mmCIF file of C-alpha atoms in Angstrom:
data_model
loop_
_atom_site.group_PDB
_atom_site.id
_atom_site.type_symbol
_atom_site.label_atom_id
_atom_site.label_comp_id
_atom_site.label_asym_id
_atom_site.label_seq_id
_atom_site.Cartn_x
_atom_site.Cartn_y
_atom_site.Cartn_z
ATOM 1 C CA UNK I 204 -114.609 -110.477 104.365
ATOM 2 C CA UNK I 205 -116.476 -109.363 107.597
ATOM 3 C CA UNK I 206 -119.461 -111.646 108.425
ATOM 4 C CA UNK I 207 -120.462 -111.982 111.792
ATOM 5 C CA UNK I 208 -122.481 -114.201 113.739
ATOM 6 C CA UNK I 209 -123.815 -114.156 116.876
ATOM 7 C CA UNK I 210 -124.939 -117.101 119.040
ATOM 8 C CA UNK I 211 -127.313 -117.055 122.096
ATOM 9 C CA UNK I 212 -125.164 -113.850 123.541
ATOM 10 C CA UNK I 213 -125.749 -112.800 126.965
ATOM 11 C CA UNK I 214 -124.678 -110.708 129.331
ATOM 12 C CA UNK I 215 -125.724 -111.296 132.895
ATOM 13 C CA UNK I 216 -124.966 -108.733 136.384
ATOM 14 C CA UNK I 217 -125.931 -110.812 138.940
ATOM 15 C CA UNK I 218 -129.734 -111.123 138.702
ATOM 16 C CA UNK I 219 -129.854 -108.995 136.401
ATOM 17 C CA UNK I 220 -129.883 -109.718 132.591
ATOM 18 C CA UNK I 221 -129.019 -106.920 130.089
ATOM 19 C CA UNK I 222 -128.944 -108.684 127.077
ATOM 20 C CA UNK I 223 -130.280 -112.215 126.698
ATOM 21 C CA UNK I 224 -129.907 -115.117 124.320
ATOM 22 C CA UNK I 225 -129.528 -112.516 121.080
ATOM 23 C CA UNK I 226 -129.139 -113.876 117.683
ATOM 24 C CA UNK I 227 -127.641 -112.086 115.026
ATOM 25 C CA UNK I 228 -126.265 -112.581 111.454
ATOM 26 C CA UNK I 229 -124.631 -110.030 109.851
ATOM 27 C CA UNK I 230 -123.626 -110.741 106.155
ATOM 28 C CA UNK I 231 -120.378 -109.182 104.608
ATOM 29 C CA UNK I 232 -120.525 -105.909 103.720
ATOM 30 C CA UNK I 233 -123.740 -105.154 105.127
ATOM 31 C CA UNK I 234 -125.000 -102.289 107.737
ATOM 32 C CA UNK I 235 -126.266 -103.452 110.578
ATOM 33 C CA UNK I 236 -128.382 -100.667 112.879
ATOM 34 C CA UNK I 237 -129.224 -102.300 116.489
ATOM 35 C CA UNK I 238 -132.307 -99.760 117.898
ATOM 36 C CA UNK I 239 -133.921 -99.944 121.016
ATOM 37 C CA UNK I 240 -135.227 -97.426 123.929
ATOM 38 C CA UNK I 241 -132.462 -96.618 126.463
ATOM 39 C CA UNK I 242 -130.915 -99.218 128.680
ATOM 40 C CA UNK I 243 -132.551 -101.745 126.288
ATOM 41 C CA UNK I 244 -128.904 -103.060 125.837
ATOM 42 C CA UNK I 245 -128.117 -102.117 122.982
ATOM 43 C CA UNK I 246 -124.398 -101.012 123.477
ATOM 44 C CA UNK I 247 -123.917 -103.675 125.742
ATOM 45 C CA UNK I 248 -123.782 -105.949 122.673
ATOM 46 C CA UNK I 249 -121.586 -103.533 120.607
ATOM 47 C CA UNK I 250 -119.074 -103.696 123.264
ATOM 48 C CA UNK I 251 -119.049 -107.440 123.644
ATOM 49 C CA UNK I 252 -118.625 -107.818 120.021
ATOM 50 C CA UNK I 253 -115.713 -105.204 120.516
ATOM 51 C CA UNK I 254 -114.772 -106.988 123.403
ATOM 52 C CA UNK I 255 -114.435 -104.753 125.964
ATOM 53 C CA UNK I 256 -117.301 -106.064 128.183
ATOM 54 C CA UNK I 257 -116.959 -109.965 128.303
ATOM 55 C CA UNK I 258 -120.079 -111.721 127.920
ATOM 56 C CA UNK I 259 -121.705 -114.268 130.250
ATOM 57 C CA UNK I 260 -123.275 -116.586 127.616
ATOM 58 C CA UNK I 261 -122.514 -117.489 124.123
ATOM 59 C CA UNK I 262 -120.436 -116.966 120.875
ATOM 60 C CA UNK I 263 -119.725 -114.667 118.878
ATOM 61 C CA UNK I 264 -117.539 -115.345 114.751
ATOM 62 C CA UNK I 265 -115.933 -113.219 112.845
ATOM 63 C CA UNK I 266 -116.153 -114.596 109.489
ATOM 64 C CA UNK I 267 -114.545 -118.097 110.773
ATOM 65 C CA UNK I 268 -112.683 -116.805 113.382
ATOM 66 C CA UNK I 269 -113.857 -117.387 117.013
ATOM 67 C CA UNK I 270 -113.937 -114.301 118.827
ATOM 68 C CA UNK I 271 -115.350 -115.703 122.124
ATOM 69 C CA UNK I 272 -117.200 -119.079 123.060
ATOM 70 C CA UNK I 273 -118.321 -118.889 126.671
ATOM 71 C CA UNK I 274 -120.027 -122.467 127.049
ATOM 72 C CA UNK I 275 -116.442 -123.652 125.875
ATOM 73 C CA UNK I 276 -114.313 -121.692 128.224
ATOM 74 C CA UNK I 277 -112.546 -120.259 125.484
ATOM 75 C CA UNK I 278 -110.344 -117.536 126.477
ATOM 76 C CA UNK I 279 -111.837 -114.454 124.343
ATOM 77 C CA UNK I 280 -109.799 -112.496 121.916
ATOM 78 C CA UNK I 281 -108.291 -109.298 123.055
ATOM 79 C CA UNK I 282 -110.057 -106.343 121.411
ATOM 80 C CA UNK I 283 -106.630 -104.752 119.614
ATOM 81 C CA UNK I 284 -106.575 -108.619 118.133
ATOM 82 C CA UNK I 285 -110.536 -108.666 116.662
ATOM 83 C CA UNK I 286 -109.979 -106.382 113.910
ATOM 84 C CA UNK I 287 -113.143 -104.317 114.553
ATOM 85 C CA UNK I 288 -112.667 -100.967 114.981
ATOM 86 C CA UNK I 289 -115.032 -98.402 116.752
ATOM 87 C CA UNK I 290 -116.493 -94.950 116.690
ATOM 88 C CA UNK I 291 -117.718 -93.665 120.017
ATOM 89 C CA UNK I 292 -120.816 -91.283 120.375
ATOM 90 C CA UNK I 293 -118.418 -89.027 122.187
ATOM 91 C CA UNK I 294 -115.762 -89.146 118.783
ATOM 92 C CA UNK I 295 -112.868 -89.219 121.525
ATOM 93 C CA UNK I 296 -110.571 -86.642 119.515
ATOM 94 C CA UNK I 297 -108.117 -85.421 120.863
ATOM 95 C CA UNK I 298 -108.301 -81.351 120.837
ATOM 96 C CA UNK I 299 -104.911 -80.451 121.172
ATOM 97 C CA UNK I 300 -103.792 -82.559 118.268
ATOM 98 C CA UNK I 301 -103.787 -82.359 114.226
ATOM 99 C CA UNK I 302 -106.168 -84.289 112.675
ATOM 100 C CA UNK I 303 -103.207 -85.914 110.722
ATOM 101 C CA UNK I 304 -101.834 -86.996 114.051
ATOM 102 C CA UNK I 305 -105.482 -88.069 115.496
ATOM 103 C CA UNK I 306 -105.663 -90.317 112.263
ATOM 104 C CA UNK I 307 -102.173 -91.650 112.739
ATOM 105 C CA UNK I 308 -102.213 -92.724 115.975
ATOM 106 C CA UNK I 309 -103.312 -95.990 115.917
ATOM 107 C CA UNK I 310 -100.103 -96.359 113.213
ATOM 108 C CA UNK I 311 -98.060 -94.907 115.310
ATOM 109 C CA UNK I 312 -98.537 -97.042 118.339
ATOM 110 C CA UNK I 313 -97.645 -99.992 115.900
ATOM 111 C CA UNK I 314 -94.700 -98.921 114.910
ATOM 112 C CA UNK I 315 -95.551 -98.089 111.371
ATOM 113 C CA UNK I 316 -92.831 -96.358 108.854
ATOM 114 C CA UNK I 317 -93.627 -92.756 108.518
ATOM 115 C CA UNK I 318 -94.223 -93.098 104.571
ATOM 116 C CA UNK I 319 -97.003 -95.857 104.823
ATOM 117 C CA UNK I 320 -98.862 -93.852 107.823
ATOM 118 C CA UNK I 321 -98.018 -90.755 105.513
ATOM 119 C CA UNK I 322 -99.595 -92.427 102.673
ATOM 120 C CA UNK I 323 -102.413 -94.402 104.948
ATOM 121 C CA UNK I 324 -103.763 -90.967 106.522
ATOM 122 C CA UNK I 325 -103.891 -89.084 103.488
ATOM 123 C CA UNK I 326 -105.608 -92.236 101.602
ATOM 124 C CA UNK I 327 -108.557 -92.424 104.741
ATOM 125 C CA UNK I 328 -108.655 -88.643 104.485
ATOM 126 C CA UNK I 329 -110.229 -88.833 100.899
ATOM 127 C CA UNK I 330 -112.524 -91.357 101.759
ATOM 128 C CA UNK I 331 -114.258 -89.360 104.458
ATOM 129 C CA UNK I 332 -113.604 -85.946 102.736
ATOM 130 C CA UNK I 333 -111.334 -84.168 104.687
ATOM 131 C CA UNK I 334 -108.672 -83.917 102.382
ATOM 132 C CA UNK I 335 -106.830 -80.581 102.414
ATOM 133 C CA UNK I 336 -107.309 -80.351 106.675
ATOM 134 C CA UNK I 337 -104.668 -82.447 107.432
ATOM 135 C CA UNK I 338 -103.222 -79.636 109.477
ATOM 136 C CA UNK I 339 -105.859 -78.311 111.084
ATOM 137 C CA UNK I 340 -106.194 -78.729 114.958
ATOM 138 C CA UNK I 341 -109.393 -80.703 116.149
ATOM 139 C CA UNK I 342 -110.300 -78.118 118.079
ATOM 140 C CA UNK I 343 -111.186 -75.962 115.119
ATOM 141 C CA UNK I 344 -113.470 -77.990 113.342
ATOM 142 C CA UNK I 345 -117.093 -78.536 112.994
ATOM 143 C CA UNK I 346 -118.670 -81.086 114.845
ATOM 144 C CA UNK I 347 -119.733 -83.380 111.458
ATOM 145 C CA UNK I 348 -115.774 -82.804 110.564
ATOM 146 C CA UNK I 349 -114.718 -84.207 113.905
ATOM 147 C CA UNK I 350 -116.828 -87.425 113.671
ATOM 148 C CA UNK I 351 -115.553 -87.956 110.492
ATOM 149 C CA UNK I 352 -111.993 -87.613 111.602
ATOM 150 C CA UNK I 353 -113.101 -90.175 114.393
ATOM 151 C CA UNK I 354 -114.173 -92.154 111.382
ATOM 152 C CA UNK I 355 -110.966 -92.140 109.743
ATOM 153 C CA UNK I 356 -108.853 -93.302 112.847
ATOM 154 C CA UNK I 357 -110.616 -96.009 112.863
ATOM 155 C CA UNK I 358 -110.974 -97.026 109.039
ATOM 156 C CA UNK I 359 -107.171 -96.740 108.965
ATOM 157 C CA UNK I 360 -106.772 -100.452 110.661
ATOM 158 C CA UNK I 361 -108.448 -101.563 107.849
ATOM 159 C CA UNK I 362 -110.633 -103.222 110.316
ATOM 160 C CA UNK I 363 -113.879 -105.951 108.625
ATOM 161 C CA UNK I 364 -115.888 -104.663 111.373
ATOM 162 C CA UNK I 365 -116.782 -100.875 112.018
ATOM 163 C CA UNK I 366 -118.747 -100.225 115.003
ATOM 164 C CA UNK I 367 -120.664 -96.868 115.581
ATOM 165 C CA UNK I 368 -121.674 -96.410 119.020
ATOM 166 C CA UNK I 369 -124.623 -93.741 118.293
ATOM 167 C CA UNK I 370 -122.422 -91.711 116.495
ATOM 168 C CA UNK I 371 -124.603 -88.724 115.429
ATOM 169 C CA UNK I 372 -126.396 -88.190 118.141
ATOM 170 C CA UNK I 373 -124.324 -84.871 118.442
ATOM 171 C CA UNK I 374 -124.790 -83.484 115.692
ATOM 172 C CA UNK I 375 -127.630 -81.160 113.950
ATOM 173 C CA UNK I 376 -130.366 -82.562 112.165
ATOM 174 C CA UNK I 377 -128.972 -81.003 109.366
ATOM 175 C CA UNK I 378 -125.072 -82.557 110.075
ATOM 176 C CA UNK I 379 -127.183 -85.700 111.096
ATOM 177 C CA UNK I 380 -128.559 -86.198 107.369
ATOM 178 C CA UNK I 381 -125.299 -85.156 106.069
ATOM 179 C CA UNK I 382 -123.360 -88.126 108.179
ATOM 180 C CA UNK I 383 -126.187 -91.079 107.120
ATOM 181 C CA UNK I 384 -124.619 -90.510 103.739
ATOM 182 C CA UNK I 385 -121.748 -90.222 104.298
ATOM 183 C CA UNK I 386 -121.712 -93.498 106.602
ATOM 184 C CA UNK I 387 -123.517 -95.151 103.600
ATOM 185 C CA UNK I 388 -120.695 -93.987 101.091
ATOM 186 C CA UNK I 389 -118.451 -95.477 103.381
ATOM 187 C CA UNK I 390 -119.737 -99.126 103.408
ATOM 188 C CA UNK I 391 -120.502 -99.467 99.905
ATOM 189 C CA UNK I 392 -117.083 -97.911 98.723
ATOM 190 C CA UNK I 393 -115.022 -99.191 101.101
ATOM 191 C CA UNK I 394 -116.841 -103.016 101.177
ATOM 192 C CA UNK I 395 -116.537 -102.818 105.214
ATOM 193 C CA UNK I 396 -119.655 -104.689 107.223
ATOM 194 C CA UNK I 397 -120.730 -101.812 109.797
ATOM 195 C CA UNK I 398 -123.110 -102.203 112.531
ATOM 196 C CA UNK I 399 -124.466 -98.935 113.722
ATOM 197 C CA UNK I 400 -126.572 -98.433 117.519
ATOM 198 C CA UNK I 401 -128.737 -95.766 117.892
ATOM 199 C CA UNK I 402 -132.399 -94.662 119.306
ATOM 200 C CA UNK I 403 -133.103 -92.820 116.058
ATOM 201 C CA UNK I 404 -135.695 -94.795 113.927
ATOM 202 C CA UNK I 405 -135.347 -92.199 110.584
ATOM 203 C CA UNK I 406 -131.498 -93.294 110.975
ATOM 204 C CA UNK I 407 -132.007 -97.377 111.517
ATOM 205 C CA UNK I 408 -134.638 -96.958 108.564
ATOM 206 C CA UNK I 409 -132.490 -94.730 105.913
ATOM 207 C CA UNK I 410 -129.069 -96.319 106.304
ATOM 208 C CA UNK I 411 -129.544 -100.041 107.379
ATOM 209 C CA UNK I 412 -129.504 -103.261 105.370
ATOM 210 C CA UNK I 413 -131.047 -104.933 108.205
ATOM 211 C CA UNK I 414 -132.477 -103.739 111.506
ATOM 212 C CA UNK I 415 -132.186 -105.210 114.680
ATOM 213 C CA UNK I 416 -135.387 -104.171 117.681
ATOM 214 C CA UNK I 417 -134.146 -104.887 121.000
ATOM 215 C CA UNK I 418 -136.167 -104.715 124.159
ATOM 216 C CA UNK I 419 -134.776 -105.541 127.661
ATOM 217 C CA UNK I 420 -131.950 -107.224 126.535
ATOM 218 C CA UNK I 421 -134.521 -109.269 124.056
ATOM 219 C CA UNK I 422 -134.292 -109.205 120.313
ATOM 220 C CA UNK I 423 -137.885 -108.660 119.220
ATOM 221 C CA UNK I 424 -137.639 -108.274 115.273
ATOM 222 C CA UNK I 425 -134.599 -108.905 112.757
ATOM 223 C CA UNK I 426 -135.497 -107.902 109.465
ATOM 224 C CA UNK I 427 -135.009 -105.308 106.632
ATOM 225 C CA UNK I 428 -136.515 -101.666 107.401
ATOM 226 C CA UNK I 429 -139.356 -102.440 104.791
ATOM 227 C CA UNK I 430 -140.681 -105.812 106.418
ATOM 228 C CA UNK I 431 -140.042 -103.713 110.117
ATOM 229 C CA UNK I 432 -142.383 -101.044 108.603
ATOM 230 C CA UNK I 433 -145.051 -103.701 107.211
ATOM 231 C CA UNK I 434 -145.044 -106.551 108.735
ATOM 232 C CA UNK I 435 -143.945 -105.494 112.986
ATOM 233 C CA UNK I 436 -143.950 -108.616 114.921
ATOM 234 C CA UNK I 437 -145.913 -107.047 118.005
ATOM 235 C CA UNK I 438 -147.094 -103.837 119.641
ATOM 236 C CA UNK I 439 -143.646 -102.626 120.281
ATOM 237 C CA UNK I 440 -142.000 -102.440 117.100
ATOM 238 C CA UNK I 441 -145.241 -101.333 115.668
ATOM 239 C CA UNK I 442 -144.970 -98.488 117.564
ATOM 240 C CA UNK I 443 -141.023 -97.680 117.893
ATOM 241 C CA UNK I 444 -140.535 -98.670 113.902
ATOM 242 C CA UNK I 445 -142.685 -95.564 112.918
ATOM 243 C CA UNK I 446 -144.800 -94.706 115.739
ATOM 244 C CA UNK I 447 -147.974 -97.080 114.298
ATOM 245 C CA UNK I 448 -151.370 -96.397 116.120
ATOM 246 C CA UNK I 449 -152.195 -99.576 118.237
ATOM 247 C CA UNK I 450 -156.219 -99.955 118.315
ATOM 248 C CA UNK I 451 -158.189 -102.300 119.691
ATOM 249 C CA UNK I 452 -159.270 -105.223 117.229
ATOM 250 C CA UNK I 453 -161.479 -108.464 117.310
ATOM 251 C CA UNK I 454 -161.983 -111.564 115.178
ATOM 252 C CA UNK I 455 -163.365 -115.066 115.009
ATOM 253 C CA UNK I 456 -160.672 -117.836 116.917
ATOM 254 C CA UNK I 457 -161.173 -119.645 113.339
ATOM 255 C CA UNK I 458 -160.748 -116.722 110.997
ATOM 256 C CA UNK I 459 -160.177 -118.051 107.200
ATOM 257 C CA UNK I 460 -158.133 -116.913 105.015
ATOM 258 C CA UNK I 461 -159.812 -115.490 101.740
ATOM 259 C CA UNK I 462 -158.583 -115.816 98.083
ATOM 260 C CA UNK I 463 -156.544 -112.811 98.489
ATOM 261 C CA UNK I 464 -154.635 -113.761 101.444
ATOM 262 C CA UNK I 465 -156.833 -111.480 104.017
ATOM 263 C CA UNK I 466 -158.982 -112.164 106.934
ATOM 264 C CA UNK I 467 -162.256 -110.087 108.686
ATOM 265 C CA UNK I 468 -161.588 -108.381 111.551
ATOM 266 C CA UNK I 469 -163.584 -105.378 113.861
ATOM 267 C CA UNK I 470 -161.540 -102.716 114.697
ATOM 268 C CA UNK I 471 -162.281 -100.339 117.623
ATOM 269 C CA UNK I 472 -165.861 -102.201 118.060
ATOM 270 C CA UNK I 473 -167.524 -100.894 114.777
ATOM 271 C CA UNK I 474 -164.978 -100.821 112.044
ATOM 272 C CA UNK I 475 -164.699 -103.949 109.769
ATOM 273 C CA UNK I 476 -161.962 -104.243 107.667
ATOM 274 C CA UNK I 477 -159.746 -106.994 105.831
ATOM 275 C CA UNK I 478 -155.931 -107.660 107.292
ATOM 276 C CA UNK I 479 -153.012 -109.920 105.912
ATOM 277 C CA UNK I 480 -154.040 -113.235 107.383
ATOM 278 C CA UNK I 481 -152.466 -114.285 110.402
ATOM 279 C CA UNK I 482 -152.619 -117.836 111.674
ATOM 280 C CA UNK I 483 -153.685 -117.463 115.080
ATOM 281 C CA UNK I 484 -156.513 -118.792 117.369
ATOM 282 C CA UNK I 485 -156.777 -115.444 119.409
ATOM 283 C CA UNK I 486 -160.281 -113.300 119.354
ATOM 284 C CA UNK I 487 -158.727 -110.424 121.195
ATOM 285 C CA UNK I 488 -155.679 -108.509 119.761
ATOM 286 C CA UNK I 489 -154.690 -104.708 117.843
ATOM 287 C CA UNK I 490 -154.640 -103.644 114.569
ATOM 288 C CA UNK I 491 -151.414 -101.641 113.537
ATOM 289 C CA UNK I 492 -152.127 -98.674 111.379
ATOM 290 C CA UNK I 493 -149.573 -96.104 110.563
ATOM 291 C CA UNK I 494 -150.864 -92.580 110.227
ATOM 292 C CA UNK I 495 -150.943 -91.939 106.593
ATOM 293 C CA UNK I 496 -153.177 -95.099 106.641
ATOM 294 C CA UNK I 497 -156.155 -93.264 108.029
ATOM 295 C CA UNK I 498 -158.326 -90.284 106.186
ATOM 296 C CA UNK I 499 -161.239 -88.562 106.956
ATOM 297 C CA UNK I 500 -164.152 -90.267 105.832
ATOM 298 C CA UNK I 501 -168.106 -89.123 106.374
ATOM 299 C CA UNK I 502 -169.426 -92.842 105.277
ATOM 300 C CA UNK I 503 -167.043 -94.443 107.936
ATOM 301 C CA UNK I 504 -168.350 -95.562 111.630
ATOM 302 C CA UNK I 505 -165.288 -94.817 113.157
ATOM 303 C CA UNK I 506 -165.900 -91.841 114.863
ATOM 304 C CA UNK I 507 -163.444 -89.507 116.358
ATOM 305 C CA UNK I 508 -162.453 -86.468 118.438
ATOM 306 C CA UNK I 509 -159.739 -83.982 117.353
ATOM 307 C CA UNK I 510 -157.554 -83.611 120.551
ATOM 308 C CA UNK I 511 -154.813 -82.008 118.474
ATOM 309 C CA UNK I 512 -154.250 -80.514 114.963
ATOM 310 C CA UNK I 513 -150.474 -79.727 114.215
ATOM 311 C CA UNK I 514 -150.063 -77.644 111.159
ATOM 312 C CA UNK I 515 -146.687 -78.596 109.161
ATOM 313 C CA UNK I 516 -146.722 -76.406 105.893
ATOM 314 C CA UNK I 517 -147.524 -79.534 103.473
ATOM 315 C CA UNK I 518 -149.504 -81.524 105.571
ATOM 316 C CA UNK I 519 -151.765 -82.155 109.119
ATOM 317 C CA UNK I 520 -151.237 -83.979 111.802
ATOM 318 C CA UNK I 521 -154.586 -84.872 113.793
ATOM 319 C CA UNK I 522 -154.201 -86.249 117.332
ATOM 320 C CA UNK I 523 -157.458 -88.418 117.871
ATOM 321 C CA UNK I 524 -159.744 -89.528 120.380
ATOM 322 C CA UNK I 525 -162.239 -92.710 120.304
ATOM 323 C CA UNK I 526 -164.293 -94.777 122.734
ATOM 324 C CA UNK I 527 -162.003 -97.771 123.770
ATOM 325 C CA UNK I 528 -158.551 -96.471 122.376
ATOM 326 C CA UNK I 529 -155.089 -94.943 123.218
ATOM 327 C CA UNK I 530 -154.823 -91.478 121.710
ATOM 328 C CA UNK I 531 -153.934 -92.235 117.426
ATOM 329 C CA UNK I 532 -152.719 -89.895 114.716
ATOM 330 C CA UNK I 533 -154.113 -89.334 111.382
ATOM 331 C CA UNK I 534 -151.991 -87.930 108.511
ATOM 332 C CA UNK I 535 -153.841 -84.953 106.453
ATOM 333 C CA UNK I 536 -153.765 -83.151 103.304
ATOM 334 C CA UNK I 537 -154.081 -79.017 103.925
ATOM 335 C CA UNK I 538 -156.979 -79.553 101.548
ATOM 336 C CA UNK I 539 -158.585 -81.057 104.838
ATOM 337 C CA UNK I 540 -159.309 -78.646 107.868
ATOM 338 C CA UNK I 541 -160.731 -79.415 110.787
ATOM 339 C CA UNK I 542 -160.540 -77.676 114.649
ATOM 340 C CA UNK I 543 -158.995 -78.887 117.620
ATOM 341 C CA UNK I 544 -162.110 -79.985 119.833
ATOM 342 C CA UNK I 545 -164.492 -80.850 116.136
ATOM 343 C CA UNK I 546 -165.657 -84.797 115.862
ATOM 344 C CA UNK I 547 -164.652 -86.562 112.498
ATOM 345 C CA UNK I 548 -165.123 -89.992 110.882
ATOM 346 C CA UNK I 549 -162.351 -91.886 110.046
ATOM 347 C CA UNK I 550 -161.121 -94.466 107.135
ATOM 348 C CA UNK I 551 -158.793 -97.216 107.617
ATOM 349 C CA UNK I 552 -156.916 -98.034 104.457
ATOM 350 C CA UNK I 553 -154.555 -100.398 105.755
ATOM 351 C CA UNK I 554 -153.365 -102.055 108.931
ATOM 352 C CA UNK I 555 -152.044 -105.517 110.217
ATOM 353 C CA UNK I 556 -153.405 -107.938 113.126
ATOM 354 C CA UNK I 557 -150.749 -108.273 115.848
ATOM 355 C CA UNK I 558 -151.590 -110.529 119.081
ATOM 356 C CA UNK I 559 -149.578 -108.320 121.404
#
């Protein structure tokens, strides 16, 4: 088992807050990927779950084992006690040893009999592929081998919680795409609850059961990476959850909902579309539309200036101009050429009403 639960955590410098009344659930089993822009506080809430920043507020459970209770002045469990183990962004392998021996350490300091470490290191070995380099020095291998060996030190505690502290940032893109699989192997083989912080959307998105949006300490959105994508909470996760244009948008304060669960809006002054209804009393707000939502279209109103046109072998990207708006991007076909500088109209297809 590894289910954790988080209660109203905080974490408090003086005046200043860094992470502030969070609220997380994390079922067994399950990956976890905390995103945010830097300093958002992201790590700071790895680290109090590993326990090696003590937080000023709340309570944190490992399955039904209290790992800290702040409001209860209970004295928080020692890290080496939690049974979470942790993968730095740095990997923190040491050069000058075997990766046998970097596996085996944590064995080592308890004490273990060489046989079971013997038999523990080769066993973790398989699981993240690096059987047959048990010799090797760290020093000679690849950057995606080395954060796997850091993944095998820690998997060899056994631990119910695995915490990766932006772990492939390092690495290629190429290495990168390599290590989300292998990450993913990892949890669904092994039946170990992981929760994974990084800045990389494509990464929260592709390996995550659940995603958690943190901004300024604030949890903004905790939901799967589909209802992130479709249904963003507000401006910010719209546009950090993959980089949705924000345009200006209008509608009645007593909007109805029709029979298919929609509602009129205007977006950008002159472009009427339907939305999912929302139940709110605000005339003034955005619609959300991600790029591949938009296409040229010579019956629309919208009207638009190219600012940009990226060429990217199967596809376009425009960069676009309009009265009233922040600069969008529309998603092409190659069948569809246009200048940088020409004027096109534009098609919404789809797009959701946020209030901020």
């Amino acid at each position: 088992m590894g289910k954790l639960s988080i209660r109203n955590l905080t974490k408090s410098y003086g005046d200043h807050t860094v992470v502030n009344k969070v609220n997380i659930d994390v079922e067994d089993s399950r990956l976890l990927t905390i995103v945010g822009p830097s300093g958002c506080g992201k790590t700071t809430i790895l680290r109090m779950i590993a326990g090696f920043i003590e937080p000023t507020g709340g309570q944190i459970y490992l399955d039904d084992k209290l790992l800290v209770d702040v409001e209860n002045h209970v004295a928080p469990i020692v890290p080496e006690k939690r049974n979470v183990g942790m993968v730095f962004q740095s990997y923190a392998v040491w050069p000058h040893m075997k990766v046998f021996d970097n596996v085996a350490y944590p064995l080592k300091l308890r004490k273990t009999s060489k046989d079971v470490i013997r038999n523990e290191v080769m066993r973790v070995l398989k699981v993240v592929h690096l059987e047959g380099l048990e010799n090797r020095m760290a020093h000679e291998l690849s950057g995606g081998q080395q954060q796997r060996v850091a993944l095998a030190r820690a998997l060899i505690m056994k631990p119910k919680l695995l915490l990766l502290d932006e772990p492939l940032s390092n690495l290629d893109a190429a290495l990168r795409e390599e290590m989300r699989g292998e990450i993913k192997e990892i949890q669904k083989t092994q039946n170990i609850t992981i929760i994974n912080v990084t800045h990389d959307q494509i990464e929260a998105m592709t390996m995550s059961d659940k995603v958690a949006v943190v901004r300024k300490g604030v949890l903004e959105q905790f939901a799967p990476p589909y209802e992130l994508y479709e249904n963003p909470v507000n401006t910010f996760v719209a546009k950090f959850i993959g980089s949705a244009n924000i345009l200006p948008a209008v509608k009645k304060a007593d909007a109805k909902r029709d029979a298919d669960g929609m509602m009129d809006i205007l977006v950008a002054g002159c472009y009427p579309m339907k939305v999912p209804y929302v139940n709110t009393a605000k005339e003034k707000g955005f619609a959300a539309v991600r790029a591949h939502h938009m296409a040229p279209d010579d019956t629309s109103p919208f009207q638009a200036h190219i600012r940009r046109a990226l060429y990217q072998g199967s596809q376009i990207e425009y960069y676009l101009e309009a009265p009233g708006c922040e600069m969008f991007r529309l998603l092409s076909s190659v069948d569809f050429i246009k200048p940088e500088g020409a004027d096109i109209t534009v098609n919404i297809q789809k797009a959701v009403w946020l209030d901020e």
